[in-house]
GROMACS .gro file of C-alpha atoms in nm:
model
  227
    1UNK     CA    1  -5.766   2.608   4.485
    2UNK     CA    2  -5.597   2.780   4.195
    3UNK     CA    3  -5.766   2.767   3.855
    4UNK     CA    4  -5.574   2.649   3.550
    5UNK     CA    5  -5.441   2.931   3.337
    6UNK     CA    6  -5.620   3.015   3.012
    7UNK     CA    7  -5.341   2.883   2.780
    8UNK     CA    8  -5.415   2.529   2.903
    9UNK     CA    9  -5.748   2.517   2.716
   10UNK     CA   10  -5.605   2.586   2.367
   11UNK     CA   11  -5.332   2.331   2.439
   12UNK     CA   12  -5.588   2.063   2.527
   13UNK     CA   13  -5.789   2.139   2.214
   14UNK     CA   14  -5.476   2.101   2.003
   15UNK     CA   15  -5.391   1.766   2.162
   16UNK     CA   16  -5.744   1.634   2.101
   17UNK     CA   17  -5.724   1.742   1.737
   18UNK     CA   18  -5.388   1.567   1.691
   19UNK     CA   19  -5.521   1.251   1.853
   20UNK     CA   20  -5.806   1.251   1.604
   21UNK     CA   21  -5.561   1.273   1.316
   22UNK     CA   22  -5.362   0.978   1.448
   23UNK     CA   23  -5.679   0.774   1.489
   24UNK     CA   24  -5.784   0.850   1.132
   25UNK     CA   25  -5.440   0.759   0.994
   26UNK     CA   26  -5.448   0.422   1.169
   27UNK     CA   27  -5.799   0.333   1.061
   28UNK     CA   28  -5.845   0.042   0.819
   29UNK     CA   29  -6.168   0.189   0.681
   30UNK     CA   30  -6.262   0.525   0.529
   31UNK     CA   31  -6.380   0.788   0.776
   32UNK     CA   32  -6.669   0.881   0.551
   33UNK     CA   33  -6.968   0.662   0.465
   34UNK     CA   34  -6.884   0.365   0.246
   35UNK     CA   35  -6.936   0.444  -0.123
   36UNK     CA   36  -7.085   0.198  -0.369
   37UNK     CA   37  -6.824   0.065  -0.611
   38UNK     CA   38  -6.531   0.193  -0.403
   39UNK     CA   39  -6.357  -0.128  -0.295
   40UNK     CA   40  -6.056  -0.341  -0.392
   41UNK     CA   41  -6.178  -0.694  -0.457
   42UNK     CA   42  -6.446  -0.955  -0.379
   43UNK     CA   43  -6.466  -1.261  -0.159
   44UNK     CA   44  -6.696  -1.533  -0.296
   45UNK     CA   45  -6.815  -1.726   0.009
   46UNK     CA   46  -6.951  -2.078  -0.026
   47UNK     CA   47  -7.124  -2.234   0.274
   48UNK     CA   48  -7.124  -2.608   0.335
   49UNK     CA   49  -7.500  -2.646   0.377
   50UNK     CA   50  -7.498  -2.961   0.598
   51UNK     CA   51  -7.302  -2.773   0.866
   52UNK     CA   52  -7.547  -2.485   0.856
   53UNK     CA   53  -7.846  -2.718   0.883
   54UNK     CA   54  -7.691  -2.909   1.173
   55UNK     CA   55  -7.758  -2.599   1.385
   56UNK     CA   56  -8.110  -2.643   1.522
   57UNK     CA   57  -8.187  -2.271   1.544
   58UNK     CA   58  -8.069  -2.200   1.189
   59UNK     CA   59  -8.237  -2.499   1.026
   60UNK     CA   60  -8.575  -2.392   1.163
   61UNK     CA   61  -8.532  -2.053   0.994
   62UNK     CA   62  -8.458  -2.199   0.651
   63UNK     CA   63  -8.704  -2.470   0.565
   64UNK     CA   64  -8.614  -2.471   0.195
   65UNK     CA   65  -8.243  -2.522   0.254
   66UNK     CA   66  -8.271  -2.776   0.533
   67UNK     CA   67  -8.595  -2.967   0.472
   68UNK     CA   68  -8.668  -2.960   0.099
   69UNK     CA   69  -8.644  -3.265  -0.124
   70UNK     CA   70  -8.321  -3.133  -0.273
   71UNK     CA   71  -8.000  -3.203  -0.082
   72UNK     CA   72  -7.759  -2.909  -0.082
   73UNK     CA   73  -7.380  -2.924  -0.056
   74UNK     CA   74  -7.192  -2.601  -0.128
   75UNK     CA   75  -7.424  -2.302  -0.171
   76UNK     CA   76  -7.355  -1.935  -0.232
   77UNK     CA   77  -7.344  -1.746   0.095
   78UNK     CA   78  -7.242  -1.422  -0.066
   79UNK     CA   79  -7.016  -1.212  -0.285
   80UNK     CA   80  -6.852  -0.958  -0.055
   81UNK     CA   81  -6.675  -0.637  -0.164
   82UNK     CA   82  -6.352  -0.597   0.033
   83UNK     CA   83  -6.090  -0.335   0.108
   84UNK     CA   84  -5.733  -0.454   0.143
   85UNK     CA   85  -5.807  -0.395   0.510
   86UNK     CA   86  -6.167  -0.432   0.621
   87UNK     CA   87  -6.478  -0.410   0.406
   88UNK     CA   88  -6.767  -0.175   0.323
   89UNK     CA   89  -7.126  -0.257   0.407
   90UNK     CA   90  -7.474  -0.121   0.352
   91UNK     CA   91  -7.371   0.149   0.105
   92UNK     CA   92  -7.615   0.410  -0.025
   93UNK     CA   93  -7.727   0.299  -0.371
   94UNK     CA   94  -7.957   0.424  -0.642
   95UNK     CA   95  -8.048   0.068  -0.746
   96UNK     CA   96  -8.365  -0.113  -0.647
   97UNK     CA   97  -8.386  -0.421  -0.430
   98UNK     CA   98  -8.384  -0.756  -0.613
   99UNK     CA   99  -8.715  -0.842  -0.776
  100UNK     CA  100  -8.925  -1.141  -0.671
  101UNK     CA  101  -8.831  -1.308  -0.999
  102UNK     CA  102  -8.459  -1.262  -0.936
  103UNK     CA  103  -8.489  -1.392  -0.580
  104UNK     CA  104  -8.674  -1.698  -0.710
  105UNK     CA  105  -8.397  -1.764  -0.964
  106UNK     CA  106  -8.129  -1.727  -0.699
  107UNK     CA  107  -8.286  -1.989  -0.472
  108UNK     CA  108  -8.118  -2.257  -0.683
  109UNK     CA  109  -7.781  -2.131  -0.562
  110UNK     CA  110  -7.869  -1.959  -0.230
  111UNK     CA  111  -8.169  -2.151  -0.093
  112UNK     CA  112  -8.293  -1.883   0.147
  113UNK     CA  113  -8.497  -1.576   0.058
  114UNK     CA  114  -8.391  -1.399   0.376
  115UNK     CA  115  -8.023  -1.463   0.299
  116UNK     CA  116  -8.057  -1.327  -0.055
  117UNK     CA  117  -8.215  -1.004   0.069
  118UNK     CA  118  -7.957  -0.975   0.349
  119UNK     CA  119  -7.667  -1.021   0.108
  120UNK     CA  120  -7.799  -0.749  -0.121
  121UNK     CA  121  -7.860  -0.507   0.167
  122UNK     CA  122  -7.521  -0.558   0.333
  123UNK     CA  123  -7.288  -0.641   0.045
  124UNK     CA  124  -7.456  -0.600  -0.293
  125UNK     CA  125  -7.530  -0.234  -0.234
  126UNK     CA  126  -7.154  -0.172  -0.209
  127UNK     CA  127  -7.071  -0.341  -0.540
  128UNK     CA  128  -7.175  -0.048  -0.758
  129UNK     CA  129  -7.384  -0.294  -0.962
  130UNK     CA  130  -7.757  -0.331  -0.989
  131UNK     CA  131  -7.909  -0.637  -0.821
  132UNK     CA  132  -7.931  -0.840  -1.143
  133UNK     CA  133  -7.567  -0.784  -1.238
  134UNK     CA  134  -7.447  -0.839  -0.880
  135UNK     CA  135  -7.615  -1.176  -0.840
  136UNK     CA  136  -7.527  -1.269  -1.197
  137UNK     CA  137  -7.159  -1.217  -1.113
  138UNK     CA  138  -7.199  -1.428  -0.798
  139UNK     CA  139  -7.353  -1.716  -0.992
  140UNK     CA  140  -7.101  -1.690  -1.275
  141UNK     CA  141  -6.814  -1.705  -1.024
  142UNK     CA  142  -6.976  -1.996  -0.843
  143UNK     CA  143  -7.019  -2.196  -1.165
  144UNK     CA  144  -6.664  -2.120  -1.274
  145UNK     CA  145  -6.518  -2.265  -0.954
  146UNK     CA  146  -6.485  -2.642  -0.973
  147UNK     CA  147  -6.607  -2.812  -0.656
  148UNK     CA  148  -6.405  -3.130  -0.598
  149UNK     CA  149  -6.589  -3.451  -0.682
  150UNK     CA  150  -6.539  -3.597  -0.336
  151UNK     CA  151  -6.784  -3.347  -0.186
  152UNK     CA  152  -7.064  -3.403  -0.437
  153UNK     CA  153  -7.357  -3.605  -0.299
  154UNK     CA  154  -7.144  -3.690   0.003
  155UNK     CA  155  -7.310  -3.992   0.165
  156UNK     CA  156  -7.084  -4.025   0.468
  157UNK     CA  157  -6.894  -3.764   0.670
  158UNK     CA  158  -6.531  -3.701   0.580
  159UNK     CA  159  -6.245  -3.612   0.811
  160UNK     CA  160  -5.994  -3.371   0.656
  161UNK     CA  161  -5.769  -3.093   0.778
  162UNK     CA  162  -5.826  -2.736   0.660
  163UNK     CA  163  -5.509  -2.752   0.451
  164UNK     CA  164  -5.626  -3.076   0.286
  165UNK     CA  165  -5.960  -2.918   0.198
  166UNK     CA  166  -5.785  -2.614   0.054
  167UNK     CA  167  -5.552  -2.834  -0.149
  168UNK     CA  168  -5.846  -3.030  -0.290
  169UNK     CA  169  -5.982  -2.703  -0.432
  170UNK     CA  170  -5.643  -2.605  -0.573
  171UNK     CA  171  -5.619  -2.948  -0.738
  172UNK     CA  172  -5.963  -2.905  -0.892
  173UNK     CA  173  -5.881  -2.547  -1.000
  174UNK     CA  174  -5.514  -2.544  -1.109
  175UNK     CA  175  -5.539  -2.184  -1.233
  176UNK     CA  176  -5.605  -2.047  -0.883
  177UNK     CA  177  -5.306  -1.849  -0.755
  178UNK     CA  178  -5.151  -1.925  -0.416
  179UNK     CA  179  -5.344  -1.785  -0.117
  180UNK     CA  180  -5.651  -1.710  -0.329
  181UNK     CA  181  -5.880  -1.919  -0.109
  182UNK     CA  182  -5.915  -2.025   0.251
  183UNK     CA  183  -6.137  -2.231   0.479
  184UNK     CA  184  -6.342  -2.128   0.781
  185UNK     CA  185  -6.446  -2.370   1.051
  186UNK     CA  186  -6.635  -2.392   1.379
  187UNK     CA  187  -6.662  -2.666   1.640
  188UNK     CA  188  -6.424  -2.877   1.430
  189UNK     CA  189  -6.659  -2.870   1.130
  190UNK     CA  190  -6.611  -2.724   0.783
  191UNK     CA  191  -6.818  -2.408   0.754
  192UNK     CA  192  -6.714  -2.218   0.441
  193UNK     CA  193  -6.477  -2.194   0.149
  194UNK     CA  194  -6.387  -1.834   0.064
  195UNK     CA  195  -6.234  -1.742  -0.272
  196UNK     CA  196  -6.081  -1.403  -0.351
  197UNK     CA  197  -6.166  -1.246  -0.687
  198UNK     CA  198  -6.089  -0.918  -0.859
  199UNK     CA  199  -6.370  -0.690  -0.969
  200UNK     CA  200  -6.402  -0.879  -1.298
  201UNK     CA  201  -6.448  -1.208  -1.112
  202UNK     CA  202  -6.098  -1.343  -1.180
  203UNK     CA  203  -5.908  -1.511  -0.893
  204UNK     CA  204  -5.644  -1.314  -0.704
  205UNK     CA  205  -5.451  -1.343  -0.378
  206UNK     CA  206  -5.646  -1.268  -0.063
  207UNK     CA  207  -5.533  -0.976   0.149
  208UNK     CA  208  -5.361  -1.041   0.480
  209UNK     CA  209  -5.662  -0.887   0.650
  210UNK     CA  210  -5.900  -1.143   0.499
  211UNK     CA  211  -5.670  -1.436   0.575
  212UNK     CA  212  -5.696  -1.358   0.945
  213UNK     CA  213  -6.038  -1.525   0.930
  214UNK     CA  214  -5.910  -1.862   0.808
  215UNK     CA  215  -5.943  -2.182   1.007
  216UNK     CA  216  -5.639  -2.218   1.235
  217UNK     CA  217  -5.712  -2.570   1.354
  218UNK     CA  218  -5.449  -2.830   1.267
  219UNK     CA  219  -5.684  -3.116   1.358
  220UNK     CA  220  -5.914  -3.287   1.113
  221UNK     CA  221  -6.249  -3.120   1.050
  222UNK     CA  222  -6.576  -3.301   1.002
  223UNK     CA  223  -6.733  -3.251   0.662
  224UNK     CA  224  -7.091  -3.352   0.733
  225UNK     CA  225  -7.275  -3.573   0.487
  226UNK     CA  226  -7.526  -3.429   0.245
  227UNK     CA  227  -7.861  -3.556   0.368
   0.00000   0.00000   0.00000
């Protein structure tokens, strides 16, 4: 059998190199390691705690959130740095992990020590902020967002579509621009409300990439009662 001629090898190497360039150009994330502070905007994610605690496996992991005397409605899941396409995570940072005191203070808004540490490791490290300033911005943004009265101390489950839930937040926050928030769902239940913010914590439109994660169901979702 004849061997391929020598010029074939340089040709193959060239084709592989060009393919790598095309792959890089089409990537939605930087080729290098994610860099702290290098992102476009935030997503403030609020979890509907009753849905989380309805999951047997999850509720057993978070005794404070699901079995304490306090009944939780919307809680801070996280403040997530975003690219216009994709997001950074677990960035190298010179800042220390959150102190025990800071974690204790955050439990009022994110009632899970493991969640607080996870959010810092995965998302906070990419903010370019130290742990105190990162969680301070999360709490400030959370307090600034009006949660509609109908969800506070909810005694009985509600049935609402995703668009109705979104509109209730727009009605309670008339300064929010169009497409600056969206709903996520699972098993026909409300899971989260996600609000897009600029780096200063002011509302902005969500990117098309982020909106791909919104609830697509047209049916009514169950908003479980606060226990």
